[in-house]
Coordinates of C-alpha atoms in Angstrom, one line a residue:
X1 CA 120.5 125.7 -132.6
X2 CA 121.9 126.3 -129.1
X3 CA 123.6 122.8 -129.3
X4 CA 125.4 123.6 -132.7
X5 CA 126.7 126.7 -131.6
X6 CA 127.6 124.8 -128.6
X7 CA 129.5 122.3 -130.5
X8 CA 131.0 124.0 -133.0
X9 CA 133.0 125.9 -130.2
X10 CA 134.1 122.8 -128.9
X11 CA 135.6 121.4 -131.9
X12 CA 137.4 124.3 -132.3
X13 CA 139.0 124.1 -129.3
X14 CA 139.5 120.3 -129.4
X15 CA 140.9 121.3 -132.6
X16 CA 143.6 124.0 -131.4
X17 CA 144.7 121.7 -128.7
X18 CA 145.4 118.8 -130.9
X19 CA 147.4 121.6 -133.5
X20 CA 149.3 123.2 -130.4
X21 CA 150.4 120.0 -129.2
X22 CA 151.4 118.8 -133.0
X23 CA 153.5 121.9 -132.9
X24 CA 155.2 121.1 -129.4
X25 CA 158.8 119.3 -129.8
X26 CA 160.1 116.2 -127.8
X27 CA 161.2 116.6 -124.5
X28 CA 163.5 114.1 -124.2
X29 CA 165.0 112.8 -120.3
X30 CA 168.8 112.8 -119.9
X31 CA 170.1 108.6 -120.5
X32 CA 170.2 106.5 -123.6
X33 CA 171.8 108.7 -125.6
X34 CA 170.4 112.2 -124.4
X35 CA 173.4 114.6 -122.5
X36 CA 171.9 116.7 -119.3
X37 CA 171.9 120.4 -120.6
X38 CA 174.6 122.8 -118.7
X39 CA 174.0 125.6 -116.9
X40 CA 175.8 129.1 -118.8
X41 CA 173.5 131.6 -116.6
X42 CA 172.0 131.0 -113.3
X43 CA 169.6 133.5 -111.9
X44 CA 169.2 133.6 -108.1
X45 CA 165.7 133.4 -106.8
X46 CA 164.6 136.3 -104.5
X47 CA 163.3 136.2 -100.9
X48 CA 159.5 138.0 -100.4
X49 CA 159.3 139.7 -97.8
X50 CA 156.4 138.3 -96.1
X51 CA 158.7 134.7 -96.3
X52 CA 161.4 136.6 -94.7
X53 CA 159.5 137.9 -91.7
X54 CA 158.1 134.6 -91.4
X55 CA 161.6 132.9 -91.4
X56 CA 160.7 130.3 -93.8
X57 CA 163.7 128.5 -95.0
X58 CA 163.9 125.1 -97.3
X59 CA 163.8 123.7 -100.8
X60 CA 161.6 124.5 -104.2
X61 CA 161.8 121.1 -105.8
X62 CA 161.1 122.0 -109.7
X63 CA 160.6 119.7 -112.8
X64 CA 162.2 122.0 -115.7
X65 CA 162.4 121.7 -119.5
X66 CA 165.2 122.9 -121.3
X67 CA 164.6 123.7 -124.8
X68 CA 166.7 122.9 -127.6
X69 CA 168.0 126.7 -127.8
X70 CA 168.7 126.8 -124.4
X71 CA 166.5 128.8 -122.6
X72 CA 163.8 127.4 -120.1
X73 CA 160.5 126.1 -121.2
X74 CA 158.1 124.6 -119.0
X75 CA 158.6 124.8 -115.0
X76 CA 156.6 123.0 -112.5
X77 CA 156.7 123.5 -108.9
X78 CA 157.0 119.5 -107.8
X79 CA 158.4 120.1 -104.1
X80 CA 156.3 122.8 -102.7
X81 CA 158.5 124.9 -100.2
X82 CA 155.5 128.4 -99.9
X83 CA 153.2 129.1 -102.1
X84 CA 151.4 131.1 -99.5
X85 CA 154.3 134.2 -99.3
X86 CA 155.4 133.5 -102.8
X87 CA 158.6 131.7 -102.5
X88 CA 157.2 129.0 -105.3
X89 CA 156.8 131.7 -107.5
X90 CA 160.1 133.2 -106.7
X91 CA 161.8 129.9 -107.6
X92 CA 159.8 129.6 -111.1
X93 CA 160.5 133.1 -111.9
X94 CA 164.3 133.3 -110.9
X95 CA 164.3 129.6 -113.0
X96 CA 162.7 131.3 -116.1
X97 CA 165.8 133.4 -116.3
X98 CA 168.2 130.4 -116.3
X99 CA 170.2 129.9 -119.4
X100 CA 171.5 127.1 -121.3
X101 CA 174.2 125.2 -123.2
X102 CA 171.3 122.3 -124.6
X103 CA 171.1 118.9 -124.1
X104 CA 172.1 116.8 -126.7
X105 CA 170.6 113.2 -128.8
X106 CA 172.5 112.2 -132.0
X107 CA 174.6 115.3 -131.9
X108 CA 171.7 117.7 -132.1
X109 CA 170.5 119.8 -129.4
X110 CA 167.3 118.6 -127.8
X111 CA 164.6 120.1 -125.3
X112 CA 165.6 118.0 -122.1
X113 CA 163.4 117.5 -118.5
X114 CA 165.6 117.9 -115.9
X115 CA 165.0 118.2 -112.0
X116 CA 166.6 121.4 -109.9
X117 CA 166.1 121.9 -106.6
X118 CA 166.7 125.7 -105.5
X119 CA 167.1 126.3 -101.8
X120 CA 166.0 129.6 -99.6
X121 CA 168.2 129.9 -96.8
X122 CA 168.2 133.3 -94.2
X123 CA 171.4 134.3 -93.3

């Protein structure tokens, strides 16, 4: 009975992922046909103050997918610049924020992967 009950639960989830992912549209990469999305409102990405006293400076390297509406989708740190005083964080929050004129394929707007790279600098 235990290994029913233990089953059952994991179809169900097996099941919800394969729905969710049915539901999930193309994200397409800019070439062959697919414009780069453009940039209509950039939100800068804020400085914690635990990375400030530390004086920690460089570059969030972040894989991003613009939806075909134009506002940010997935985000995924790829160039890790702090995740310890929350500058990672910073970066995929501030990048959340960003908005979009879409990409395009066949003259309709597509979800598109880009890169960005968002830079912390003390001054």
């Amino acid at each position: 009975m235990s290994f029913r009950a233990t089953f059952a639960v994991i179809t169900i989830a097996l099941t919800l992922t394969s729905a969710s992912r049915a539901q999930e549209p193309t994200v397409y990469t800019p070439g062959d046909g697919v414009s780069l999305p453009t940039v209509t409102k950039q939100v800068r990405a804020q400085y914690t103050q635990e990375a400030m006293q530390n004086r920690i400076e460089g570059t969030v390297g972040l894989s991003v997918v613009v939806l075909a509406n134009g506002t940010v989708g997935e985000v995924k740190v790829t160039e890790s610049l702090d995740s310890i005083y929350g500058l990672d964080a910073e970066a995929v929050k501030a990048m959340k924020q960003w908005e979009f004129k879409a990409g395009m394929k066949d003259g309709k707007a597509v979800a598109v992967r880009v890169a960005v790279r968002m830079k912390f600098t003390l001054q």
